[in-house]
Amino acid sequence: MPTIDADPYAFDLRPAAAALLIIDMQRDFLEPGGFGALLGNDVSRLRGAIAPTSAVLHAARAAGMAVIHTREGHRPDLSDLAPAKRARGRLACGIGDPGPMGRILVRGETGHDIIPELAPAPGEPVVDKPGKGAFYATDLEAMLRSRGITQLIVCGVTTEVCVNTTVREANDRGFDCLVLEDCTGSYFPEFQAAGLAMIRAQGGIFGWVADSARVLAALRVCE
Ligand code: TIU
């Protein structure tokens, strides 16, 4: 069993019971003209997570580990979009409205898709989620349990929003989460630091934090 040097203590990786979970690495969050930009954010702040996540993704595939991608977004008729979520931010151009990459955060639109650098491989599940957490109103939990997965290596954006919400949901369901700090990103440097600190504090109250290099070293052992 490879041991990963992590905070607050070592994470014993069991590759057959682990999945790489990549949260919302979508054009709508990482490219200009998407939802993240419309909220007033500098989307370039997230792009540093792409290369390390790609390296972990390729290593996970080579090691035969399960890989699951998520996307935040809504049905074209917006029937799964809570009025409160639609109204939030008082945006002139918000969820469901036409933007430079198609309708904002709507399934099937260019902006909703995962960035080409991290495109899912055939057979890798893509979980479409209407909320911030990947367990809310999705079949992710059933998918993990049917595969005997109990450990999640978590990458994606943004650290304090969809990554943190998902890790908290997973933790309450009994999954062990290892979050990779260089494979996550926030529009706010202070939230990146705080988002990771909140996970590993209090003896790993929500999970563990490590970096991609440590996981890559562990996955090489599994190949
Ligand atoms: N706004 C923000 O930081 N994030 C989101 O709205 N969604 C995700 O984090 N995926």
PDB file of C-alpha atoms and ligand atoms in Angstrom:
ATOM      1  CA  MET A   1       0.000   0.000   0.000  1.00  0.00           C
ATOM      2  CA  PRO A   2       1.696   3.266  -1.057  1.00  0.00           C
ATOM      3  CA  THR A   3       1.888   5.860   1.680  1.00  0.00           C
ATOM      4  CA  ILE A   4       1.575   9.505   0.682  1.00  0.00           C
ATOM      5  CA  ASP A   5       3.262  12.130   2.776  1.00  0.00           C
ATOM      6  CA  ALA A   6       0.295  14.407   3.518  1.00  0.00           C
ATOM      7  CA  ASP A   7      -1.047  16.898   6.035  1.00  0.00           C
ATOM      8  CA  PRO A   8      -1.962  16.382   8.819  1.00  0.00           C
ATOM      9  CA  TYR A   9      -0.516  12.846   8.596  1.00  0.00           C
ATOM     10  CA  ALA A  10       0.293  10.107   6.103  1.00  0.00           C
ATOM     11  CA  PHE A  11      -2.437   8.980   3.707  1.00  0.00           C
ATOM     12  CA  ASP A  12      -2.396   5.235   2.992  1.00  0.00           C
ATOM     13  CA  LEU A  13      -3.503   5.007  -0.616  1.00  0.00           C
ATOM     14  CA  ARG A  14      -5.373   1.871  -1.682  1.00  0.00           C
ATOM     15  CA  PRO A  15      -5.476   2.344  -5.479  1.00  0.00           C
ATOM     16  CA  ALA A  16      -8.165  -0.284  -6.051  1.00  0.00           C
ATOM     17  CA  ALA A  17     -10.440   1.533  -3.600  1.00  0.00           C
ATOM     18  CA  ALA A  18      -9.563   5.049  -4.750  1.00  0.00           C
ATOM     19  CA  ALA A  19     -10.852   7.391  -7.428  1.00  0.00           C
ATOM     20  CA  LEU A  20      -9.394  10.556  -8.862  1.00  0.00           C
ATOM     21  CA  LEU A  21     -12.226  13.106  -8.686  1.00  0.00           C
ATOM     22  CA  ILE A  22     -11.714  16.176 -10.874  1.00  0.00           C
ATOM     23  CA  ILE A  23     -14.157  18.926  -9.992  1.00  0.00           C
ATOM     24  CA  ASP A  24     -15.559  21.360 -12.572  1.00  0.00           C
ATOM     25  CA  MET A  25     -12.469  22.032 -14.716  1.00  0.00           C
ATOM     26  CA  GLN A  26     -14.814  23.698 -17.220  1.00  0.00           C
ATOM     27  CA  ARG A  27     -14.381  26.534 -19.679  1.00  0.00           C
ATOM     28  CA  ASP A  28     -17.059  28.443 -17.746  1.00  0.00           C
ATOM     29  CA  PHE A  29     -14.666  28.728 -14.797  1.00  0.00           C
ATOM     30  CA  LEU A  30     -11.236  28.743 -16.464  1.00  0.00           C
ATOM     31  CA  GLU A  31     -11.670  30.726 -19.661  1.00  0.00           C
ATOM     32  CA  PRO A  32     -12.630  34.355 -20.363  1.00  0.00           C
ATOM     33  CA  GLY A  33     -16.320  34.956 -21.069  1.00  0.00           C
ATOM     34  CA  GLY A  34     -17.649  32.214 -18.785  1.00  0.00           C
ATOM     35  CA  PHE A  35     -19.499  32.195 -15.482  1.00  0.00           C
ATOM     36  CA  GLY A  36     -16.362  32.818 -13.400  1.00  0.00           C
ATOM     37  CA  ALA A  37     -15.451  35.883 -15.430  1.00  0.00           C
ATOM     38  CA  LEU A  38     -19.033  37.208 -15.344  1.00  0.00           C
ATOM     39  CA  LEU A  39     -18.879  37.062 -11.556  1.00  0.00           C
ATOM     40  CA  GLY A  40     -15.999  39.540 -11.820  1.00  0.00           C
ATOM     41  CA  ASN A  41     -13.135  37.121 -11.324  1.00  0.00           C
ATOM     42  CA  ASP A  42      -9.674  36.902 -12.887  1.00  0.00           C
ATOM     43  CA  VAL A  43      -9.920  33.428 -14.423  1.00  0.00           C
ATOM     44  CA  SER A  44      -6.179  33.243 -15.092  1.00  0.00           C
ATOM     45  CA  ARG A  45      -5.735  32.556 -11.378  1.00  0.00           C
ATOM     46  CA  LEU A  46      -7.126  29.054 -11.881  1.00  0.00           C
ATOM     47  CA  ARG A  47      -4.979  28.016 -14.786  1.00  0.00           C
ATOM     48  CA  GLY A  48      -1.962  26.994 -12.702  1.00  0.00           C
ATOM     49  CA  ALA A  49      -3.914  23.920 -11.633  1.00  0.00           C
ATOM     50  CA  ILE A  50      -4.192  22.570 -15.181  1.00  0.00           C
ATOM     51  CA  ALA A  51      -0.687  21.136 -15.729  1.00  0.00           C
ATOM     52  CA  PRO A  52      -0.368  19.348 -12.361  1.00  0.00           C
ATOM     53  CA  THR A  53      -3.903  17.978 -12.674  1.00  0.00           C
ATOM     54  CA  SER A  54      -3.086  16.685 -16.150  1.00  0.00           C
ATOM     55  CA  ALA A  55      -0.003  14.921 -14.777  1.00  0.00           C
ATOM     56  CA  VAL A  56      -2.023  13.261 -12.002  1.00  0.00           C
ATOM     57  CA  LEU A  57      -4.778  12.344 -14.472  1.00  0.00           C
ATOM     58  CA  HIS A  58      -2.326  10.572 -16.768  1.00  0.00           C
ATOM     59  CA  ALA A  59      -0.653   8.812 -13.835  1.00  0.00           C
ATOM     60  CA  ALA A  60      -4.017   7.665 -12.454  1.00  0.00           C
ATOM     61  CA  ARG A  61      -4.975   6.245 -15.853  1.00  0.00           C
ATOM     62  CA  ALA A  62      -1.609   4.460 -16.138  1.00  0.00           C
ATOM     63  CA  ALA A  63      -2.086   2.999 -12.650  1.00  0.00           C
ATOM     64  CA  GLY A  64      -5.569   1.768 -13.549  1.00  0.00           C
ATOM     65  CA  MET A  65      -7.240   3.978 -10.952  1.00  0.00           C
ATOM     66  CA  ALA A  66     -10.844   5.071 -11.407  1.00  0.00           C
ATOM     67  CA  VAL A  67     -11.242   8.618 -12.746  1.00  0.00           C
ATOM     68  CA  ILE A  68     -14.440  10.645 -12.381  1.00  0.00           C
ATOM     69  CA  HIS A  69     -15.035  14.151 -13.711  1.00  0.00           C
ATOM     70  CA  THR A  70     -17.738  16.582 -12.627  1.00  0.00           C
ATOM     71  CA  ARG A  71     -19.328  19.595 -14.270  1.00  0.00           C
ATOM     72  CA  GLU A  72     -21.508  22.243 -12.686  1.00  0.00           C
ATOM     73  CA  GLY A  73     -24.435  23.218 -14.875  1.00  0.00           C
ATOM     74  CA  HIS A  74     -28.109  23.026 -15.656  1.00  0.00           C
ATOM     75  CA  ARG A  75     -30.599  21.515 -18.048  1.00  0.00           C
ATOM     76  CA  PRO A  76     -31.351  23.725 -21.063  1.00  0.00           C
ATOM     77  CA  ASP A  77     -34.885  24.362 -19.742  1.00  0.00           C
ATOM     78  CA  LEU A  78     -33.334  25.422 -16.393  1.00  0.00           C
ATOM     79  CA  SER A  79     -35.827  23.196 -14.552  1.00  0.00           C
ATOM     80  CA  ASP A  80     -33.046  22.167 -12.129  1.00  0.00           C
ATOM     81  CA  LEU A  81     -31.924  25.736 -11.434  1.00  0.00           C
ATOM     82  CA  ALA A  82     -33.186  27.042  -8.108  1.00  0.00           C
ATOM     83  CA  PRO A  83     -34.573  30.572  -8.446  1.00  0.00           C
ATOM     84  CA  ALA A  84     -32.276  31.610  -5.582  1.00  0.00           C
ATOM     85  CA  LYS A  85     -29.199  30.403  -7.468  1.00  0.00           C
ATOM     86  CA  ARG A  86     -30.323  32.150 -10.654  1.00  0.00           C
ATOM     87  CA  ALA A  87     -30.929  35.425  -8.844  1.00  0.00           C
ATOM     88  CA  ARG A  88     -27.696  35.394  -6.826  1.00  0.00           C
ATOM     89  CA  GLY A  89     -25.228  38.091  -7.787  1.00  0.00           C
ATOM     90  CA  ARG A  90     -27.821  40.224  -9.596  1.00  0.00           C
ATOM     91  CA  LEU A  91     -25.875  39.561 -12.793  1.00  0.00           C
ATOM     92  CA  ALA A  92     -26.829  41.354 -16.014  1.00  0.00           C
ATOM     93  CA  CYS A  93     -25.739  38.161 -17.770  1.00  0.00           C
ATOM     94  CA  GLY A  94     -26.196  35.142 -15.512  1.00  0.00           C
ATOM     95  CA  ILE A  95     -26.894  31.407 -15.549  1.00  0.00           C
ATOM     96  CA  GLY A  96     -28.896  30.457 -18.637  1.00  0.00           C
ATOM     97  CA  ASP A  97     -28.209  33.689 -20.502  1.00  0.00           C
ATOM     98  CA  PRO A  98     -26.273  33.766 -23.787  1.00  0.00           C
ATOM     99  CA  GLY A  99     -22.560  34.474 -23.426  1.00  0.00           C
ATOM    100  CA  PRO A 100     -19.464  34.264 -25.636  1.00  0.00           C
ATOM    101  CA  MET A 101     -19.232  30.492 -25.086  1.00  0.00           C
ATOM    102  CA  GLY A 102     -22.950  29.754 -25.318  1.00  0.00           C
ATOM    103  CA  ARG A 103     -25.550  29.879 -22.550  1.00  0.00           C
ATOM    104  CA  ILE A 104     -23.878  30.286 -19.170  1.00  0.00           C
ATOM    105  CA  LEU A 105     -23.547  27.060 -17.143  1.00  0.00           C
ATOM    106  CA  VAL A 106     -25.979  25.189 -19.392  1.00  0.00           C
ATOM    107  CA  ARG A 107     -25.331  21.572 -20.335  1.00  0.00           C
ATOM    108  CA  GLY A 108     -24.350  21.044 -23.941  1.00  0.00           C
ATOM    109  CA  GLU A 109     -22.920  24.532 -24.372  1.00  0.00           C
ATOM    110  CA  THR A 110     -19.244  25.125 -25.172  1.00  0.00           C
ATOM    111  CA  GLY A 111     -18.607  26.945 -21.905  1.00  0.00           C
ATOM    112  CA  HIS A 112     -20.041  24.101 -19.856  1.00  0.00           C
ATOM    113  CA  ASP A 113     -17.612  21.557 -21.210  1.00  0.00           C
ATOM    114  CA  ILE A 114     -14.408  20.427 -19.559  1.00  0.00           C
ATOM    115  CA  ILE A 115     -11.299  22.221 -20.840  1.00  0.00           C
ATOM    116  CA  PRO A 116      -9.567  20.320 -23.656  1.00  0.00           C
ATOM    117  CA  GLU A 117      -6.386  19.831 -21.607  1.00  0.00           C
ATOM    118  CA  LEU A 118      -8.307  17.594 -19.190  1.00  0.00           C
ATOM    119  CA  ALA A 119     -10.831  16.020 -21.551  1.00  0.00           C
ATOM    120  CA  PRO A 120     -12.369  12.826 -20.159  1.00  0.00           C
ATOM    121  CA  ALA A 121     -11.225   9.602 -21.788  1.00  0.00           C
ATOM    122  CA  PRO A 122     -13.829   7.169 -23.154  1.00  0.00           C
ATOM    123  CA  GLY A 123     -15.422   5.298 -20.270  1.00  0.00           C
ATOM    124  CA  GLU A 124     -14.575   7.891 -17.602  1.00  0.00           C
ATOM    125  CA  PRO A 125     -17.821   9.011 -15.946  1.00  0.00           C
ATOM    126  CA  VAL A 126     -18.764  12.672 -16.095  1.00  0.00           C
ATOM    127  CA  VAL A 127     -21.147  13.670 -13.305  1.00  0.00           C
ATOM    128  CA  ASP A 128     -23.348  16.657 -14.150  1.00  0.00           C
ATOM    129  CA  LYS A 129     -24.303  18.474 -10.997  1.00  0.00           C
ATOM    130  CA  PRO A 130     -26.719  21.373 -10.475  1.00  0.00           C
ATOM    131  CA  GLY A 131     -25.144  22.464  -7.202  1.00  0.00           C
ATOM    132  CA  LYS A 132     -21.754  23.227  -5.767  1.00  0.00           C
ATOM    133  CA  GLY A 133     -21.366  19.834  -4.083  1.00  0.00           C
ATOM    134  CA  ALA A 134     -20.893  16.809  -6.362  1.00  0.00           C
ATOM    135  CA  PHE A 135     -23.134  14.604  -4.192  1.00  0.00           C
ATOM    136  CA  TYR A 136     -26.179  16.872  -4.226  1.00  0.00           C
ATOM    137  CA  ALA A 137     -28.801  15.685  -6.763  1.00  0.00           C
ATOM    138  CA  THR A 138     -26.376  13.326  -8.541  1.00  0.00           C
ATOM    139  CA  ASP A 139     -25.669   9.593  -8.589  1.00  0.00           C
ATOM    140  CA  LEU A 140     -22.028  10.038  -7.567  1.00  0.00           C
ATOM    141  CA  GLU A 141     -22.460   8.252  -4.228  1.00  0.00           C
ATOM    142  CA  ALA A 142     -24.075   5.201  -5.857  1.00  0.00           C
ATOM    143  CA  MET A 143     -21.342   5.180  -8.485  1.00  0.00           C
ATOM    144  CA  LEU A 144     -18.598   5.169  -5.840  1.00  0.00           C
ATOM    145  CA  ARG A 145     -20.244   2.570  -3.607  1.00  0.00           C
ATOM    146  CA  SER A 146     -20.944   0.175  -6.488  1.00  0.00           C
ATOM    147  CA  ARG A 147     -17.245   0.285  -7.369  1.00  0.00           C
ATOM    148  CA  GLY A 148     -16.097  -0.213  -3.780  1.00  0.00           C
ATOM    149  CA  ILE A 149     -14.428   3.187  -3.696  1.00  0.00           C
ATOM    150  CA  THR A 150     -13.747   4.657  -0.257  1.00  0.00           C
ATOM    151  CA  GLN A 151     -10.913   7.087  -1.020  1.00  0.00           C
ATOM    152  CA  LEU A 152     -11.048  10.211  -3.201  1.00  0.00           C
ATOM    153  CA  ILE A 153      -8.082  12.111  -4.574  1.00  0.00           C
ATOM    154  CA  VAL A 154      -9.619  15.499  -5.257  1.00  0.00           C
ATOM    155  CA  CYS A 155      -8.547  18.120  -7.805  1.00  0.00           C
ATOM    156  CA  GLY A 156     -10.433  21.004  -9.398  1.00  0.00           C
ATOM    157  CA  VAL A 157     -11.991  24.392  -8.918  1.00  0.00           C
ATOM    158  CA  THR A 158     -12.717  26.390  -6.986  1.00  0.00           C
ATOM    159  CA  THR A 159     -11.052  25.371  -3.764  1.00  0.00           C
ATOM    160  CA  GLU A 160     -13.397  27.142  -1.393  1.00  0.00           C
ATOM    161  CA  VAL A 161     -16.600  26.588  -3.347  1.00  0.00           C
ATOM    162  CA  CYS A 162     -17.143  23.317  -5.240  1.00  0.00           C
ATOM    163  CA  VAL A 163     -14.049  21.502  -3.957  1.00  0.00           C
ATOM    164  CA  ASN A 164     -14.755  22.304  -0.305  1.00  0.00           C
ATOM    165  CA  THR A 165     -18.480  21.608  -0.614  1.00  0.00           C
ATOM    166  CA  THR A 166     -17.810  18.249  -2.262  1.00  0.00           C
ATOM    167  CA  VAL A 167     -15.144  17.251   0.267  1.00  0.00           C
ATOM    168  CA  ARG A 168     -17.504  18.056   3.146  1.00  0.00           C
ATOM    169  CA  GLU A 169     -20.302  16.047   1.520  1.00  0.00           C
ATOM    170  CA  ALA A 170     -17.902  13.131   0.926  1.00  0.00           C
ATOM    171  CA  ASN A 171     -16.532  13.261   4.459  1.00  0.00           C
ATOM    172  CA  ASP A 172     -20.003  13.027   5.989  1.00  0.00           C
ATOM    173  CA  ARG A 173     -20.668   9.992   3.800  1.00  0.00           C
ATOM    174  CA  GLY A 174     -17.556   8.215   5.092  1.00  0.00           C
ATOM    175  CA  PHE A 175     -15.152   8.789   2.210  1.00  0.00           C
ATOM    176  CA  ASP A 176     -11.502   9.718   2.878  1.00  0.00           C
ATOM    177  CA  CYS A 177     -10.506  12.732   0.772  1.00  0.00           C
ATOM    178  CA  LEU A 178      -6.972  13.695  -0.182  1.00  0.00           C
ATOM    179  CA  VAL A 179      -6.996  17.176  -1.744  1.00  0.00           C
ATOM    180  CA  LEU A 180      -4.070  18.178  -3.980  1.00  0.00           C
ATOM    181  CA  GLU A 181      -3.144  21.764  -3.340  1.00  0.00           C
ATOM    182  CA  ASP A 182      -1.443  22.506  -6.669  1.00  0.00           C
ATOM    183  CA  CYS A 183      -4.293  20.780  -8.552  1.00  0.00           C
ATOM    184  CA  THR A 184      -6.910  23.092  -7.045  1.00  0.00           C
ATOM    185  CA  GLY A 185      -7.447  26.779  -7.638  1.00  0.00           C
ATOM    186  CA  SER A 186      -9.273  29.827  -6.382  1.00  0.00           C
ATOM    187  CA  TYR A 187      -9.875  33.308  -7.767  1.00  0.00           C
ATOM    188  CA  PHE A 188      -8.771  34.543  -4.324  1.00  0.00           C
ATOM    189  CA  PRO A 189      -5.313  33.601  -2.971  1.00  0.00           C
ATOM    190  CA  GLU A 190      -6.501  34.004   0.613  1.00  0.00           C
ATOM    191  CA  PHE A 191      -9.385  31.585  -0.004  1.00  0.00           C
ATOM    192  CA  GLN A 192      -7.020  29.063  -1.610  1.00  0.00           C
ATOM    193  CA  ALA A 193      -4.947  29.030   1.570  1.00  0.00           C
ATOM    194  CA  ALA A 194      -7.939  29.073   3.927  1.00  0.00           C
ATOM    195  CA  GLY A 195      -9.859  26.485   1.917  1.00  0.00           C
ATOM    196  CA  LEU A 196      -7.016  24.003   2.219  1.00  0.00           C
ATOM    197  CA  ALA A 197      -6.300  24.894   5.852  1.00  0.00           C
ATOM    198  CA  MET A 198      -9.920  24.183   6.798  1.00  0.00           C
ATOM    199  CA  ILE A 199      -9.694  20.681   5.335  1.00  0.00           C
ATOM    200  CA  ARG A 200      -6.517  19.584   7.111  1.00  0.00           C
ATOM    201  CA  ALA A 201      -7.063  21.436  10.426  1.00  0.00           C
ATOM    202  CA  GLN A 202      -8.139  19.707  13.628  1.00  0.00           C
ATOM    203  CA  GLY A 203      -6.430  16.427  12.748  1.00  0.00           C
ATOM    204  CA  GLY A 204      -7.866  16.365   9.224  1.00  0.00           C
ATOM    205  CA  ILE A 205     -11.430  17.275  10.135  1.00  0.00           C
ATOM    206  CA  PHE A 206     -12.513  16.992   6.481  1.00  0.00           C
ATOM    207  CA  GLY A 207      -9.521  15.166   4.983  1.00  0.00           C
ATOM    208  CA  TRP A 208      -5.876  15.389   3.951  1.00  0.00           C
ATOM    209  CA  VAL A 209      -3.865  17.814   1.816  1.00  0.00           C
ATOM    210  CA  ALA A 210      -0.793  16.950  -0.270  1.00  0.00           C
ATOM    211  CA  ASP A 211       0.692  18.052  -3.592  1.00  0.00           C
ATOM    212  CA  SER A 212       0.794  16.370  -6.976  1.00  0.00           C
ATOM    213  CA  ALA A 213       4.459  15.362  -6.714  1.00  0.00           C
ATOM    214  CA  ARG A 214       3.741  13.201  -3.686  1.00  0.00           C
ATOM    215  CA  VAL A 215       0.809  11.504  -5.385  1.00  0.00           C
ATOM    216  CA  LEU A 216       2.743  11.002  -8.622  1.00  0.00           C
ATOM    217  CA  ALA A 217       5.499   9.259  -6.677  1.00  0.00           C
ATOM    218  CA  ALA A 218       2.936   6.963  -5.046  1.00  0.00           C
ATOM    219  CA  LEU A 219       1.148   6.198  -8.323  1.00  0.00           C
ATOM    220  CA  ARG A 220       4.411   5.272 -10.044  1.00  0.00           C
ATOM    221  CA  VAL A 221       4.736   2.443  -7.520  1.00  0.00           C
ATOM    222  CA  CYS A 222       1.316   1.164  -8.647  1.00  0.00           C
ATOM    223  CA  GLU A 223       2.016   1.019 -12.406  1.00  0.00           C
TER     224      GLU A 223
HETATM  225  N1  TIU B   1     -17.752  30.938  -8.055  1.00  0.00           N
HETATM  226  C1  TIU B   1     -16.927  29.982  -7.674  1.00  0.00           C
HETATM  227  O1  TIU B   1     -15.880  30.227  -7.076  1.00  0.00           O
HETATM  228  N2  TIU B   1     -17.222  28.698  -7.982  1.00  0.00           N
HETATM  229  C2  TIU B   1     -18.358  28.199  -8.521  1.00  0.00           C
HETATM  230  O2  TIU B   1     -19.352  28.897  -8.740  1.00  0.00           O
HETATM  231  N3  TIU B   1     -18.372  26.878  -8.839  1.00  0.00           N
HETATM  232  C3  TIU B   1     -17.323  25.998  -8.581  1.00  0.00           C
HETATM  233  O3  TIU B   1     -16.514  26.228  -7.691  1.00  0.00           O
HETATM  234  N4  TIU B   1     -17.195  24.927  -9.379  1.00  0.00           N
END
